[in-house]
Amino acid sequence: MLLEKKDFFLGTKFILLTFLKILIATNLIKNIIFGPAIHLVWERVNFPVFLNFSHKEKAIKEFSNYKRKFVFDLFCESSNTKKKLSQSISPNYLTKEKNVDLKKKVYKNLLFKTRKLINKYYQETIFTIINIFGDFLLILLLTIIIFKNSYQFKLFLKNLKFKFFELTDDNKAFLLILFSDTFVGFHSSYGWEILLENILKHFGLPQERSFIFSFVATLPVLLDTLFKYWIFKHLNGISPSIVSTYHKMNE
């Protein structure tokens, strides 16, 4: 029993340290190699600023919001006294000189904002490409490590399974309910929606609402079906008391 606990502790320590080392190595390679290299290539080849139409639409929306606020604040500033406010009702309030000055001010400010937005979204595009290369490297390193240390991973999973069946039926049922409610429960759709939006944003893909809603409406149902199938097919044969407790706690 003591040996099994020690094996489980060592296995857990090995898994955590392995993942931590891979994450640190990936981030270092991203910052030291991928970052400078992609910046250099992107600037020399003159790739587009925006990854897709959705990315461009986001920039246009941000620019439009800024433009409306800036123009409104500018006109409020030019009519900041009661006297000016009463004069501003007249269509002849703005002289040609004032009109030209306002147009120049608006043009210069909006041009400056446009350049800032272009630089901002240009950097976002580069960071997205860096993330894609970094994630590919992370998956590659994980695959190699798991393949080379398959025995340790199998032993860890075996010990984890053993620890699960060591728990009382109430605790097992609680963990099953917690897992099912988190991933396929009534409120899980909101979590899936946020998760998918962040994944699409991370990889620079269009965040189409119709695709997200279709995904959220389909995946939890599929996972719920598979989870119930696993309970009745496998868990019911191993420990019927867990299934009985699970149903009672659900009710």
PDB file of C-alpha atoms in Angstrom:
ATOM      1  CA  MET A   1       0.000   0.000   0.000  1.00  0.00           C
ATOM      2  CA  LEU A   2       2.821   2.378   0.931  1.00  0.00           C
ATOM      3  CA  LEU A   3       4.669   1.420  -2.262  1.00  0.00           C
ATOM      4  CA  GLU A   4       1.566   2.142  -4.360  1.00  0.00           C
ATOM      5  CA  LYS A   5       1.221   5.593  -2.763  1.00  0.00           C
ATOM      6  CA  LYS A   6       4.891   6.277  -3.442  1.00  0.00           C
ATOM      7  CA  ASP A   7       4.510   5.156  -7.081  1.00  0.00           C
ATOM      8  CA  PHE A   8       1.466   7.387  -7.500  1.00  0.00           C
ATOM      9  CA  PHE A   9       3.296  10.377  -5.989  1.00  0.00           C
ATOM     10  CA  LEU A  10       6.375   9.816  -8.174  1.00  0.00           C
ATOM     11  CA  GLY A  11       4.207   9.344 -11.271  1.00  0.00           C
ATOM     12  CA  THR A  12       2.282  12.557 -10.575  1.00  0.00           C
ATOM     13  CA  LYS A  13       5.528  14.440  -9.937  1.00  0.00           C
ATOM     14  CA  PHE A  14       6.995  13.116 -13.201  1.00  0.00           C
ATOM     15  CA  ILE A  15       3.921  14.143 -15.241  1.00  0.00           C
ATOM     16  CA  LEU A  16       3.753  17.639 -13.744  1.00  0.00           C
ATOM     17  CA  LEU A  17       7.485  18.294 -14.128  1.00  0.00           C
ATOM     18  CA  THR A  18       7.435  16.982 -17.699  1.00  0.00           C
ATOM     19  CA  PHE A  19       4.563  19.272 -18.722  1.00  0.00           C
ATOM     20  CA  LEU A  20       6.183  22.209 -16.911  1.00  0.00           C
ATOM     21  CA  LYS A  21       9.503  21.652 -18.711  1.00  0.00           C
ATOM     22  CA  ILE A  22       7.744  21.412 -22.082  1.00  0.00           C
ATOM     23  CA  LEU A  23       5.804  24.643 -21.452  1.00  0.00           C
ATOM     24  CA  ILE A  24       8.972  26.505 -20.402  1.00  0.00           C
ATOM     25  CA  ALA A  25      10.937  25.157 -23.397  1.00  0.00           C
ATOM     26  CA  THR A  26       8.132  26.062 -25.820  1.00  0.00           C
ATOM     27  CA  ASN A  27       7.821  29.617 -24.474  1.00  0.00           C
ATOM     28  CA  LEU A  28      11.597  30.141 -24.625  1.00  0.00           C
ATOM     29  CA  ILE A  29      11.748  28.920 -28.234  1.00  0.00           C
ATOM     30  CA  LYS A  30       8.753  31.102 -29.152  1.00  0.00           C
ATOM     31  CA  ASN A  31      10.365  34.225 -27.668  1.00  0.00           C
ATOM     32  CA  ILE A  32      13.980  33.606 -28.714  1.00  0.00           C
ATOM     33  CA  ILE A  33      13.612  31.911 -32.137  1.00  0.00           C
ATOM     34  CA  PHE A  34      10.072  32.058 -33.548  1.00  0.00           C
ATOM     35  CA  GLY A  35       9.335  35.663 -32.540  1.00  0.00           C
ATOM     36  CA  PRO A  36      12.328  37.422 -34.160  1.00  0.00           C
ATOM     37  CA  ALA A  37      12.294  35.093 -37.205  1.00  0.00           C
ATOM     38  CA  ILE A  38       8.584  35.622 -37.973  1.00  0.00           C
ATOM     39  CA  HIS A  39       8.872  39.390 -37.405  1.00  0.00           C
ATOM     40  CA  LEU A  40      11.762  39.527 -39.886  1.00  0.00           C
ATOM     41  CA  VAL A  41      10.054  37.379 -42.545  1.00  0.00           C
ATOM     42  CA  TRP A  42       6.693  39.171 -42.168  1.00  0.00           C
ATOM     43  CA  GLU A  43       8.282  42.594 -42.661  1.00  0.00           C
ATOM     44  CA  ARG A  44      10.450  41.563 -45.627  1.00  0.00           C
ATOM     45  CA  VAL A  45       7.773  39.657 -47.527  1.00  0.00           C
ATOM     46  CA  ASN A  46       5.154  42.356 -46.787  1.00  0.00           C
ATOM     47  CA  PHE A  47       2.337  40.013 -45.753  1.00  0.00           C
ATOM     48  CA  PRO A  48      -1.174  41.470 -45.201  1.00  0.00           C
ATOM     49  CA  VAL A  49      -1.978  43.274 -41.947  1.00  0.00           C
ATOM     50  CA  PHE A  50      -5.199  41.328 -41.336  1.00  0.00           C
ATOM     51  CA  LEU A  51      -5.502  37.551 -41.200  1.00  0.00           C
ATOM     52  CA  ASN A  52      -9.098  37.428 -42.428  1.00  0.00           C
ATOM     53  CA  PHE A  53     -12.246  39.483 -43.014  1.00  0.00           C
ATOM     54  CA  SER A  54     -13.398  39.050 -39.404  1.00  0.00           C
ATOM     55  CA  HIS A  55     -10.093  40.463 -38.142  1.00  0.00           C
ATOM     56  CA  LYS A  56     -10.474  43.473 -40.461  1.00  0.00           C
ATOM     57  CA  GLU A  57     -14.102  44.011 -39.419  1.00  0.00           C
ATOM     58  CA  LYS A  58     -12.997  44.179 -35.793  1.00  0.00           C
ATOM     59  CA  ALA A  59     -10.508  46.949 -36.651  1.00  0.00           C
ATOM     60  CA  ILE A  60     -13.139  48.873 -38.652  1.00  0.00           C
ATOM     61  CA  LYS A  61     -15.590  48.668 -35.757  1.00  0.00           C
ATOM     62  CA  GLU A  62     -12.956  49.951 -33.316  1.00  0.00           C
ATOM     63  CA  PHE A  63     -12.089  52.806 -35.707  1.00  0.00           C
ATOM     64  CA  SER A  64     -15.773  53.746 -36.197  1.00  0.00           C
ATOM     65  CA  ASN A  65     -16.403  53.864 -32.444  1.00  0.00           C
ATOM     66  CA  TYR A  66     -13.353  56.054 -31.928  1.00  0.00           C
ATOM     67  CA  LYS A  67     -14.323  58.370 -34.808  1.00  0.00           C
ATOM     68  CA  ARG A  68     -17.858  58.937 -33.487  1.00  0.00           C
ATOM     69  CA  LYS A  69     -16.613  59.650 -29.967  1.00  0.00           C
ATOM     70  CA  PHE A  70     -13.812  61.950 -31.147  1.00  0.00           C
ATOM     71  CA  VAL A  71     -16.013  64.015 -33.486  1.00  0.00           C
ATOM     72  CA  PHE A  72     -18.732  64.298 -30.830  1.00  0.00           C
ATOM     73  CA  ASP A  73     -16.222  65.413 -28.164  1.00  0.00           C
ATOM     74  CA  LEU A  74     -14.677  67.889 -30.611  1.00  0.00           C
ATOM     75  CA  PHE A  75     -17.983  69.589 -31.364  1.00  0.00           C
ATOM     76  CA  CYS A  76     -18.903  69.597 -27.676  1.00  0.00           C
ATOM     77  CA  GLU A  77     -15.561  71.263 -26.964  1.00  0.00           C
ATOM     78  CA  SER A  78     -16.201  73.924 -29.620  1.00  0.00           C
ATOM     79  CA  SER A  79     -19.584  74.685 -27.971  1.00  0.00           C
ATOM     80  CA  ASN A  80     -18.517  74.558 -24.321  1.00  0.00           C
ATOM     81  CA  THR A  81     -20.210  77.827 -23.191  1.00  0.00           C
ATOM     82  CA  LYS A  82     -23.855  78.822 -23.154  1.00  0.00           C
ATOM     83  CA  LYS A  83     -23.153  81.684 -25.542  1.00  0.00           C
ATOM     84  CA  LYS A  84     -21.396  79.447 -28.034  1.00  0.00           C
ATOM     85  CA  LEU A  85     -24.065  76.815 -27.569  1.00  0.00           C
ATOM     86  CA  SER A  86     -26.793  79.304 -28.516  1.00  0.00           C
ATOM     87  CA  GLN A  87     -24.742  80.492 -31.498  1.00  0.00           C
ATOM     88  CA  SER A  88     -24.052  76.964 -32.645  1.00  0.00           C
ATOM     89  CA  ILE A  89     -27.740  76.500 -33.399  1.00  0.00           C
ATOM     90  CA  SER A  90     -27.274  78.844 -36.344  1.00  0.00           C
ATOM     91  CA  PRO A  91     -26.127  77.092 -39.557  1.00  0.00           C
ATOM     92  CA  ASN A  92     -23.617  79.913 -40.146  1.00  0.00           C
ATOM     93  CA  TYR A  93     -21.938  79.417 -36.761  1.00  0.00           C
ATOM     94  CA  LEU A  94     -18.855  77.705 -38.247  1.00  0.00           C
ATOM     95  CA  THR A  95     -16.909  80.065 -40.479  1.00  0.00           C
ATOM     96  CA  LYS A  96     -14.858  78.727 -43.367  1.00  0.00           C
ATOM     97  CA  GLU A  97     -11.654  79.096 -41.347  1.00  0.00           C
ATOM     98  CA  LYS A  98     -13.097  77.223 -38.367  1.00  0.00           C
ATOM     99  CA  ASN A  99     -14.508  74.568 -40.667  1.00  0.00           C
ATOM    100  CA  VAL A 100     -11.122  74.039 -42.321  1.00  0.00           C
ATOM    101  CA  ASP A 101      -9.373  73.893 -38.931  1.00  0.00           C
ATOM    102  CA  LEU A 102     -11.858  71.327 -37.652  1.00  0.00           C
ATOM    103  CA  LYS A 103     -11.466  69.197 -40.772  1.00  0.00           C
ATOM    104  CA  LYS A 104      -7.676  69.316 -40.466  1.00  0.00           C
ATOM    105  CA  LYS A 105      -7.853  68.378 -36.789  1.00  0.00           C
ATOM    106  CA  VAL A 106     -10.239  65.499 -37.498  1.00  0.00           C
ATOM    107  CA  TYR A 107      -8.128  64.271 -40.426  1.00  0.00           C
ATOM    108  CA  LYS A 108      -4.841  64.354 -38.488  1.00  0.00           C
ATOM    109  CA  ASN A 109      -6.333  62.640 -35.445  1.00  0.00           C
ATOM    110  CA  LEU A 110      -8.082  59.929 -37.454  1.00  0.00           C
ATOM    111  CA  LEU A 111      -4.966  59.334 -39.553  1.00  0.00           C
ATOM    112  CA  PHE A 112      -2.934  58.900 -36.358  1.00  0.00           C
ATOM    113  CA  LYS A 113      -5.565  56.506 -34.956  1.00  0.00           C
ATOM    114  CA  THR A 114      -5.599  54.525 -38.216  1.00  0.00           C
ATOM    115  CA  ARG A 115      -1.830  54.062 -38.062  1.00  0.00           C
ATOM    116  CA  LYS A 116      -2.083  52.953 -34.428  1.00  0.00           C
ATOM    117  CA  LEU A 117      -4.798  50.417 -35.310  1.00  0.00           C
ATOM    118  CA  ILE A 118      -2.803  49.102 -38.275  1.00  0.00           C
ATOM    119  CA  ASN A 119       0.228  48.606 -36.021  1.00  0.00           C
ATOM    120  CA  LYS A 120      -1.920  46.990 -33.308  1.00  0.00           C
ATOM    121  CA  TYR A 121      -3.571  44.477 -35.655  1.00  0.00           C
ATOM    122  CA  TYR A 122      -0.306  43.894 -37.506  1.00  0.00           C
ATOM    123  CA  GLN A 123       1.262  42.838 -34.194  1.00  0.00           C
ATOM    124  CA  GLU A 124      -1.792  40.666 -33.419  1.00  0.00           C
ATOM    125  CA  THR A 125      -1.351  38.909 -36.769  1.00  0.00           C
ATOM    126  CA  ILE A 126       2.328  38.219 -36.068  1.00  0.00           C
ATOM    127  CA  PHE A 127       1.577  36.958 -32.532  1.00  0.00           C
ATOM    128  CA  THR A 128      -1.097  34.643 -33.956  1.00  0.00           C
ATOM    129  CA  ILE A 129       1.427  33.116 -36.382  1.00  0.00           C
ATOM    130  CA  ILE A 130       3.924  32.741 -33.513  1.00  0.00           C
ATOM    131  CA  ASN A 131       1.218  31.005 -31.425  1.00  0.00           C
ATOM    132  CA  ILE A 132       0.484  28.552 -34.250  1.00  0.00           C
ATOM    133  CA  PHE A 133       4.157  27.580 -34.543  1.00  0.00           C
ATOM    134  CA  GLY A 134       4.450  27.421 -30.744  1.00  0.00           C
ATOM    135  CA  ASP A 135       1.394  25.174 -30.391  1.00  0.00           C
ATOM    136  CA  PHE A 136       2.655  22.888 -33.151  1.00  0.00           C
ATOM    137  CA  LEU A 137       5.992  22.602 -31.320  1.00  0.00           C
ATOM    138  CA  LEU A 138       4.182  21.924 -28.019  1.00  0.00           C
ATOM    139  CA  ILE A 139       2.147  19.086 -29.555  1.00  0.00           C
ATOM    140  CA  LEU A 140       5.273  17.661 -31.205  1.00  0.00           C
ATOM    141  CA  LEU A 141       7.264  17.701 -27.950  1.00  0.00           C
ATOM    142  CA  LEU A 142       4.353  16.177 -26.007  1.00  0.00           C
ATOM    143  CA  THR A 143       4.012  13.385 -28.572  1.00  0.00           C
ATOM    144  CA  ILE A 144       7.739  12.603 -28.424  1.00  0.00           C
ATOM    145  CA  ILE A 145       7.842  12.668 -24.600  1.00  0.00           C
ATOM    146  CA  ILE A 146       4.732  10.471 -24.255  1.00  0.00           C
ATOM    147  CA  PHE A 147       6.071   8.013 -26.854  1.00  0.00           C
ATOM    148  CA  LYS A 148       9.481   7.799 -25.164  1.00  0.00           C
ATOM    149  CA  ASN A 149       8.011   7.521 -21.650  1.00  0.00           C
ATOM    150  CA  SER A 150       4.938   5.458 -22.479  1.00  0.00           C
ATOM    151  CA  TYR A 151       5.546   3.074 -19.558  1.00  0.00           C
ATOM    152  CA  GLN A 152       5.544   5.902 -16.977  1.00  0.00           C
ATOM    153  CA  PHE A 153       2.375   7.388 -18.459  1.00  0.00           C
ATOM    154  CA  LYS A 154       0.614   4.015 -18.497  1.00  0.00           C
ATOM    155  CA  LEU A 155       1.669   3.391 -14.903  1.00  0.00           C
ATOM    156  CA  PHE A 156       0.397   6.824 -13.877  1.00  0.00           C
ATOM    157  CA  LEU A 157      -2.997   6.217 -15.545  1.00  0.00           C
ATOM    158  CA  LYS A 158      -3.208   2.787 -13.926  1.00  0.00           C
ATOM    159  CA  ASN A 159      -2.500   4.270 -10.480  1.00  0.00           C
ATOM    160  CA  LEU A 160      -4.992   7.069 -11.121  1.00  0.00           C
ATOM    161  CA  LYS A 161      -7.661   4.516 -11.995  1.00  0.00           C
ATOM    162  CA  PHE A 162      -6.788   2.529  -8.878  1.00  0.00           C
ATOM    163  CA  LYS A 163      -7.072   5.678  -6.723  1.00  0.00           C
ATOM    164  CA  PHE A 164     -10.490   6.415  -8.215  1.00  0.00           C
ATOM    165  CA  PHE A 165     -11.842   2.969  -7.336  1.00  0.00           C
ATOM    166  CA  GLU A 166     -10.392   3.298  -3.828  1.00  0.00           C
ATOM    167  CA  LEU A 167     -12.843   6.139  -3.132  1.00  0.00           C
ATOM    168  CA  THR A 168     -16.236   5.565  -1.541  1.00  0.00           C
ATOM    169  CA  ASP A 169     -19.271   5.251  -3.826  1.00  0.00           C
ATOM    170  CA  ASP A 170     -20.515   8.685  -2.752  1.00  0.00           C
ATOM    171  CA  ASN A 171     -17.204  10.319  -3.664  1.00  0.00           C
ATOM    172  CA  LYS A 172     -17.065   8.507  -6.997  1.00  0.00           C
ATOM    173  CA  ALA A 173     -20.608   9.583  -7.839  1.00  0.00           C
ATOM    174  CA  PHE A 174     -19.795  13.159  -6.786  1.00  0.00           C
ATOM    175  CA  LEU A 175     -16.793  13.278  -9.154  1.00  0.00           C
ATOM    176  CA  LEU A 176     -18.871  11.837 -12.002  1.00  0.00           C
ATOM    177  CA  ILE A 177     -21.623  14.428 -11.468  1.00  0.00           C
ATOM    178  CA  LEU A 178     -19.045  17.221 -11.206  1.00  0.00           C
ATOM    179  CA  PHE A 179     -17.428  16.116 -14.471  1.00  0.00           C
ATOM    180  CA  SER A 180     -20.712  15.668 -16.343  1.00  0.00           C
ATOM    181  CA  ASP A 181     -22.223  18.965 -15.139  1.00  0.00           C
ATOM    182  CA  THR A 182     -19.038  20.873 -15.974  1.00  0.00           C
ATOM    183  CA  PHE A 183     -18.750  19.630 -19.559  1.00  0.00           C
ATOM    184  CA  VAL A 184     -22.282  18.606 -20.551  1.00  0.00           C
ATOM    185  CA  GLY A 185     -24.513  20.231 -17.933  1.00  0.00           C
ATOM    186  CA  PHE A 186     -27.175  22.909 -18.400  1.00  0.00           C
ATOM    187  CA  HIS A 187     -24.731  25.816 -17.965  1.00  0.00           C
ATOM    188  CA  SER A 188     -21.829  24.176 -19.821  1.00  0.00           C
ATOM    189  CA  SER A 189     -22.889  25.709 -23.165  1.00  0.00           C
ATOM    190  CA  TYR A 190     -21.709  29.152 -22.001  1.00  0.00           C
ATOM    191  CA  GLY A 191     -18.326  27.717 -21.079  1.00  0.00           C
ATOM    192  CA  TRP A 192     -18.009  25.947 -24.444  1.00  0.00           C
ATOM    193  CA  GLU A 193     -18.933  29.174 -26.238  1.00  0.00           C
ATOM    194  CA  ILE A 194     -16.227  31.180 -24.429  1.00  0.00           C
ATOM    195  CA  LEU A 195     -13.683  28.372 -24.910  1.00  0.00           C
ATOM    196  CA  LEU A 196     -14.358  28.091 -28.650  1.00  0.00           C
ATOM    197  CA  GLU A 197     -14.224  31.877 -29.135  1.00  0.00           C
ATOM    198  CA  ASN A 198     -10.822  31.996 -27.411  1.00  0.00           C
ATOM    199  CA  ILE A 199      -9.505  29.054 -29.466  1.00  0.00           C
ATOM    200  CA  LEU A 200     -10.620  30.682 -32.741  1.00  0.00           C
ATOM    201  CA  LYS A 201      -9.097  33.994 -31.638  1.00  0.00           C
ATOM    202  CA  HIS A 202      -5.866  32.250 -30.589  1.00  0.00           C
ATOM    203  CA  PHE A 203      -5.437  30.734 -34.072  1.00  0.00           C
ATOM    204  CA  GLY A 204      -6.635  33.843 -35.919  1.00  0.00           C
ATOM    205  CA  LEU A 205      -9.742  32.147 -37.329  1.00  0.00           C
ATOM    206  CA  PRO A 206     -13.046  33.966 -38.036  1.00  0.00           C
ATOM    207  CA  GLN A 207     -15.339  33.955 -34.991  1.00  0.00           C
ATOM    208  CA  GLU A 208     -18.543  33.142 -36.871  1.00  0.00           C
ATOM    209  CA  ARG A 209     -21.493  33.151 -34.471  1.00  0.00           C
ATOM    210  CA  SER A 210     -23.451  30.580 -36.513  1.00  0.00           C
ATOM    211  CA  PHE A 211     -20.529  28.118 -36.361  1.00  0.00           C
ATOM    212  CA  ILE A 212     -20.044  28.699 -32.613  1.00  0.00           C
ATOM    213  CA  PHE A 213     -23.758  28.199 -31.847  1.00  0.00           C
ATOM    214  CA  SER A 214     -23.891  25.045 -34.018  1.00  0.00           C
ATOM    215  CA  PHE A 215     -20.805  23.659 -32.269  1.00  0.00           C
ATOM    216  CA  VAL A 216     -22.165  24.450 -28.793  1.00  0.00           C
ATOM    217  CA  ALA A 217     -25.539  22.914 -29.663  1.00  0.00           C
ATOM    218  CA  THR A 218     -23.929  19.681 -30.929  1.00  0.00           C
ATOM    219  CA  LEU A 219     -20.828  18.853 -28.874  1.00  0.00           C
ATOM    220  CA  PRO A 220     -22.323  18.804 -25.320  1.00  0.00           C
ATOM    221  CA  VAL A 221     -25.102  16.484 -26.540  1.00  0.00           C
ATOM    222  CA  LEU A 222     -22.552  14.149 -28.122  1.00  0.00           C
ATOM    223  CA  LEU A 223     -20.368  14.166 -24.994  1.00  0.00           C
ATOM    224  CA  ASP A 224     -23.401  13.531 -22.787  1.00  0.00           C
ATOM    225  CA  THR A 225     -24.342  10.508 -24.922  1.00  0.00           C
ATOM    226  CA  LEU A 226     -20.795   9.113 -24.813  1.00  0.00           C
ATOM    227  CA  PHE A 227     -20.552   9.700 -21.056  1.00  0.00           C
ATOM    228  CA  LYS A 228     -23.827   7.849 -20.397  1.00  0.00           C
ATOM    229  CA  TYR A 229     -22.733   5.038 -22.717  1.00  0.00           C
ATOM    230  CA  TRP A 230     -19.451   4.727 -20.775  1.00  0.00           C
ATOM    231  CA  ILE A 231     -21.333   4.593 -17.443  1.00  0.00           C
ATOM    232  CA  PHE A 232     -23.748   1.862 -18.543  1.00  0.00           C
ATOM    233  CA  LYS A 233     -21.305  -0.106 -20.680  1.00  0.00           C
ATOM    234  CA  HIS A 234     -18.174  -0.127 -18.505  1.00  0.00           C
ATOM    235  CA  LEU A 235     -18.817   1.310 -15.050  1.00  0.00           C
ATOM    236  CA  ASN A 236     -22.027  -0.665 -14.570  1.00  0.00           C
ATOM    237  CA  GLY A 237     -20.121  -3.921 -15.064  1.00  0.00           C
ATOM    238  CA  ILE A 238     -17.215  -2.943 -12.788  1.00  0.00           C
ATOM    239  CA  SER A 239     -19.174  -1.397  -9.918  1.00  0.00           C
ATOM    240  CA  PRO A 240     -23.008  -1.326 -10.127  1.00  0.00           C
ATOM    241  CA  SER A 241     -23.177   0.388  -6.724  1.00  0.00           C
ATOM    242  CA  ILE A 242     -21.460   3.496  -8.175  1.00  0.00           C
ATOM    243  CA  VAL A 243     -24.067   3.754 -10.941  1.00  0.00           C
ATOM    244  CA  SER A 244     -26.876   3.353  -8.408  1.00  0.00           C
ATOM    245  CA  THR A 245     -25.397   6.071  -6.158  1.00  0.00           C
ATOM    246  CA  TYR A 246     -24.804   8.292  -9.198  1.00  0.00           C
ATOM    247  CA  HIS A 247     -28.487   8.102 -10.203  1.00  0.00           C
ATOM    248  CA  LYS A 248     -29.672   8.743  -6.638  1.00  0.00           C
ATOM    249  CA  MET A 249     -27.440  11.823  -6.291  1.00  0.00           C
ATOM    250  CA  ASN A 250     -28.592  13.107  -9.691  1.00  0.00           C
ATOM    251  CA  GLU A 251     -32.205  12.819  -8.601  1.00  0.00           C
TER     252      GLU A 251
END
